[in-house]
Amino acid sequence: LSDLSSGINAEYGYDMATVWFGCNDAVLPGNKQHVPLDLFERNLREIICRLLDMGIRPENVLVLTPPTLNEEMLRVSYPGPAIRVNKVTAQYAATALNVAADRGCRSCDLFTVFEERVAGGGQPFSDGLHLNEEGEGLVYKAVAEFVEQRMDGKLPIPDWKDL
């Protein structure tokens, strides 16, 4: 967290920010990337606090939850004991939503968005964890809607497929 603002050039000013953490943090304990849920929450609160201290209004901060996983694909892509499970990822997603609400920030429940897409036959993952083009499109849609709402239509955002 100490490096959060070291790469930010304040002369440009910032009106909006997105915060998207949790997927790697939610690996099961005993794995290198695991961050305990209470520490994840404290870190997320600190990140948001620093953004607010930079002058970004809470309603202009979008907190994205970690998406659901496709556990079946994960088992095929990464044989061996599972290190990621939706039951745990859901806890990190719920925590992100709670922190966003508590701080007055906007949020997008990507966990539910991806869960519904998979239940409907979609496949937004390349390996059960990492996003493919369909998954990237879901994230783009959430961020684009947020930016368009904040900008009151003043800045047209091209469709991600046109980039």
Short mmCIF file of C-alpha atoms in Angstrom, two decimals:
data_model
loop_
_atom_site.label_atom_id
_atom_site.label_comp_id
_atom_site.label_asym_id
_atom_site.label_seq_id
_atom_site.Cartn_x
_atom_site.Cartn_y
_atom_site.Cartn_z
CA LEU A 1 0.00 0.00 0.00
CA SER A 2 2.86 2.39 0.57
CA ASP A 3 3.41 2.55 -3.21
CA LEU A 4 -0.21 3.34 -4.08
CA SER A 5 0.35 6.95 -5.06
CA SER A 6 4.04 6.81 -5.99
CA GLY A 7 3.28 6.33 -9.70
CA ILE A 8 0.46 8.86 -9.83
CA ASN A 9 1.19 12.27 -11.26
CA ALA A 10 -0.99 14.64 -9.24
CA GLU A 11 -0.66 17.51 -11.72
CA TYR A 12 -3.22 15.82 -13.97
CA GLY A 13 -5.85 15.37 -11.27
CA TYR A 14 -8.17 12.42 -11.08
CA ASP A 15 -11.93 12.36 -11.06
CA MET A 16 -12.61 8.62 -11.04
CA ALA A 17 -10.99 5.38 -10.01
CA THR A 18 -11.68 1.69 -10.21
CA VAL A 19 -10.56 -0.74 -7.53
CA TRP A 20 -10.48 -4.43 -8.41
CA PHE A 21 -8.86 -6.88 -6.03
CA GLY A 22 -9.66 -10.22 -4.49
CA CYS A 23 -9.23 -12.97 -7.06
CA ASN A 24 -5.68 -13.82 -6.10
CA ASP A 25 -6.18 -12.84 -2.47
CA ALA A 26 -8.94 -15.44 -2.16
CA VAL A 27 -6.72 -18.46 -2.79
CA LEU A 28 -6.93 -20.94 0.04
CA PRO A 29 -4.67 -20.42 3.08
CA GLY A 30 -1.23 -21.93 2.69
CA ASN A 31 -0.81 -20.57 -0.84
CA LYS A 32 1.63 -17.74 -1.56
CA GLN A 33 -0.99 -15.27 -2.82
CA HIS A 34 -3.45 -15.79 0.03
CA VAL A 35 -4.45 -12.66 1.94
CA PRO A 36 -6.61 -13.28 5.03
CA LEU A 37 -10.08 -11.81 4.66
CA ASP A 38 -9.67 -9.33 7.52
CA LEU A 39 -6.43 -8.02 6.00
CA PHE A 40 -8.06 -7.86 2.55
CA GLU A 41 -10.81 -5.71 4.07
CA ARG A 42 -8.34 -3.40 5.85
CA ASN A 43 -6.28 -3.01 2.67
CA LEU A 44 -9.36 -2.25 0.58
CA ARG A 45 -10.50 0.36 3.09
CA GLU A 46 -7.03 1.93 3.05
CA ILE A 47 -6.90 2.02 -0.75
CA ILE A 48 -10.28 3.74 -0.90
CA CYS A 49 -9.27 6.14 1.86
CA ARG A 50 -6.17 7.14 -0.10
CA LEU A 51 -8.23 7.69 -3.24
CA LEU A 52 -10.62 9.90 -1.30
CA ASP A 53 -7.66 11.77 0.20
CA MET A 54 -6.53 12.47 -3.39
CA GLY A 55 -9.81 14.30 -3.91
CA ILE A 56 -11.81 11.64 -5.70
CA ARG A 57 -15.41 11.71 -4.51
CA PRO A 58 -16.73 8.41 -3.12
CA GLU A 59 -19.42 8.14 -5.80
CA ASN A 60 -16.65 8.31 -8.39
CA VAL A 61 -14.87 5.24 -7.04
CA LEU A 62 -16.01 1.94 -8.54
CA VAL A 63 -15.21 -1.18 -6.52
CA LEU A 64 -15.36 -4.37 -8.58
CA THR A 65 -15.71 -7.69 -6.81
CA PRO A 66 -13.67 -10.69 -7.83
CA PRO A 67 -15.64 -12.73 -10.36
CA THR A 68 -16.85 -16.22 -9.70
CA LEU A 69 -14.64 -19.09 -10.85
CA ASN A 70 -15.44 -22.00 -13.11
CA GLU A 71 -14.30 -24.72 -10.73
CA GLU A 72 -14.80 -27.49 -13.29
CA MET A 73 -12.51 -25.75 -15.78
CA LEU A 74 -10.00 -25.09 -13.00
CA ARG A 75 -9.82 -28.81 -12.18
CA VAL A 76 -9.04 -29.58 -15.82
CA SER A 77 -6.63 -26.65 -16.31
CA TYR A 78 -4.83 -27.08 -13.00
CA PRO A 79 -4.90 -30.72 -11.87
CA GLY A 80 -4.20 -31.43 -8.22
CA PRO A 81 -5.71 -30.10 -5.05
CA ALA A 82 -7.91 -27.05 -5.59
CA ILE A 83 -6.45 -23.79 -4.33
CA ARG A 84 -9.43 -21.63 -5.37
CA VAL A 85 -13.08 -22.26 -4.61
CA ASN A 86 -16.19 -20.15 -5.15
CA LYS A 87 -17.27 -20.48 -1.53
CA VAL A 88 -14.18 -18.53 -0.45
CA THR A 89 -14.17 -16.12 -3.40
CA ALA A 90 -17.79 -15.25 -2.54
CA GLN A 91 -16.63 -14.07 0.90
CA TYR A 92 -14.13 -11.69 -0.68
CA ALA A 93 -16.78 -10.46 -3.11
CA ALA A 94 -19.22 -9.80 -0.25
CA THR A 95 -16.51 -7.97 1.67
CA ALA A 96 -15.74 -5.75 -1.33
CA LEU A 97 -19.44 -4.89 -1.68
CA ASN A 98 -19.73 -4.11 2.04
CA VAL A 99 -16.65 -1.88 2.06
CA ALA A 100 -17.86 -0.01 -1.04
CA ALA A 101 -21.29 0.58 0.53
CA ASP A 102 -19.74 1.63 3.85
CA ARG A 103 -17.51 4.21 2.13
CA GLY A 104 -20.26 5.49 -0.20
CA CYS A 105 -18.57 4.12 -3.31
CA ARG A 106 -20.19 2.54 -6.36
CA SER A 107 -19.78 -1.18 -6.79
CA CYS A 108 -20.23 -3.88 -9.38
CA ASP A 109 -20.86 -7.44 -8.26
CA LEU A 110 -18.81 -9.26 -10.88
CA PHE A 111 -19.14 -12.44 -8.83
CA THR A 112 -22.87 -12.54 -9.59
CA VAL A 113 -22.47 -11.24 -13.16
CA PHE A 114 -20.04 -14.05 -14.00
CA GLU A 115 -22.01 -16.65 -12.03
CA GLU A 116 -25.13 -15.82 -14.02
CA ARG A 117 -23.22 -15.86 -17.31
CA VAL A 118 -21.79 -19.32 -16.59
CA ALA A 119 -25.20 -20.61 -15.42
CA GLY A 120 -26.66 -19.33 -18.70
CA GLY A 121 -24.16 -21.30 -20.76
CA GLY A 122 -21.58 -18.58 -21.26
CA GLN A 123 -17.90 -19.20 -20.82
CA PRO A 124 -16.10 -16.02 -19.79
CA PHE A 125 -12.89 -17.83 -18.75
CA SER A 126 -9.95 -19.28 -20.65
CA ASP A 127 -9.02 -21.69 -17.86
CA GLY A 128 -11.61 -21.26 -15.11
CA LEU A 129 -9.83 -18.25 -13.58
CA HIS A 130 -8.40 -15.97 -16.25
CA LEU A 131 -10.79 -14.02 -18.43
CA ASN A 132 -11.20 -14.61 -22.13
CA GLU A 133 -12.67 -12.10 -24.58
CA GLU A 134 -16.20 -12.71 -23.29
CA GLY A 135 -15.11 -12.15 -19.69
CA GLU A 136 -13.15 -9.04 -20.57
CA GLY A 137 -16.27 -7.75 -22.31
CA LEU A 138 -18.30 -8.17 -19.10
CA VAL A 139 -15.75 -6.16 -17.13
CA TYR A 140 -15.52 -3.53 -19.84
CA LYS A 141 -19.30 -3.16 -19.84
CA ALA A 142 -19.38 -2.56 -16.07
CA VAL A 143 -16.59 0.02 -16.17
CA ALA A 144 -17.94 1.77 -19.28
CA GLU A 145 -21.40 2.12 -17.71
CA PHE A 146 -19.83 3.60 -14.59
CA VAL A 147 -17.75 6.11 -16.56
CA GLU A 148 -20.66 7.08 -18.81
CA GLN A 149 -22.88 7.70 -15.76
CA ARG A 150 -20.20 9.81 -14.10
CA MET A 151 -19.56 11.82 -17.26
CA ASP A 152 -23.23 12.46 -18.01
CA GLY A 153 -22.66 11.36 -21.60
CA LYS A 154 -19.96 14.01 -22.16
CA LEU A 155 -17.32 11.48 -23.17
CA PRO A 156 -18.27 8.79 -25.66
CA ILE A 157 -16.56 5.51 -24.89
CA PRO A 158 -15.93 3.24 -27.86
CA ASP A 159 -17.02 -0.35 -27.71
CA TRP A 160 -14.08 -2.45 -26.49
CA LYS A 161 -14.25 -4.49 -29.71
CA ASP A 162 -13.49 -1.33 -31.69
CA LEU A 163 -10.28 -0.62 -29.80
#
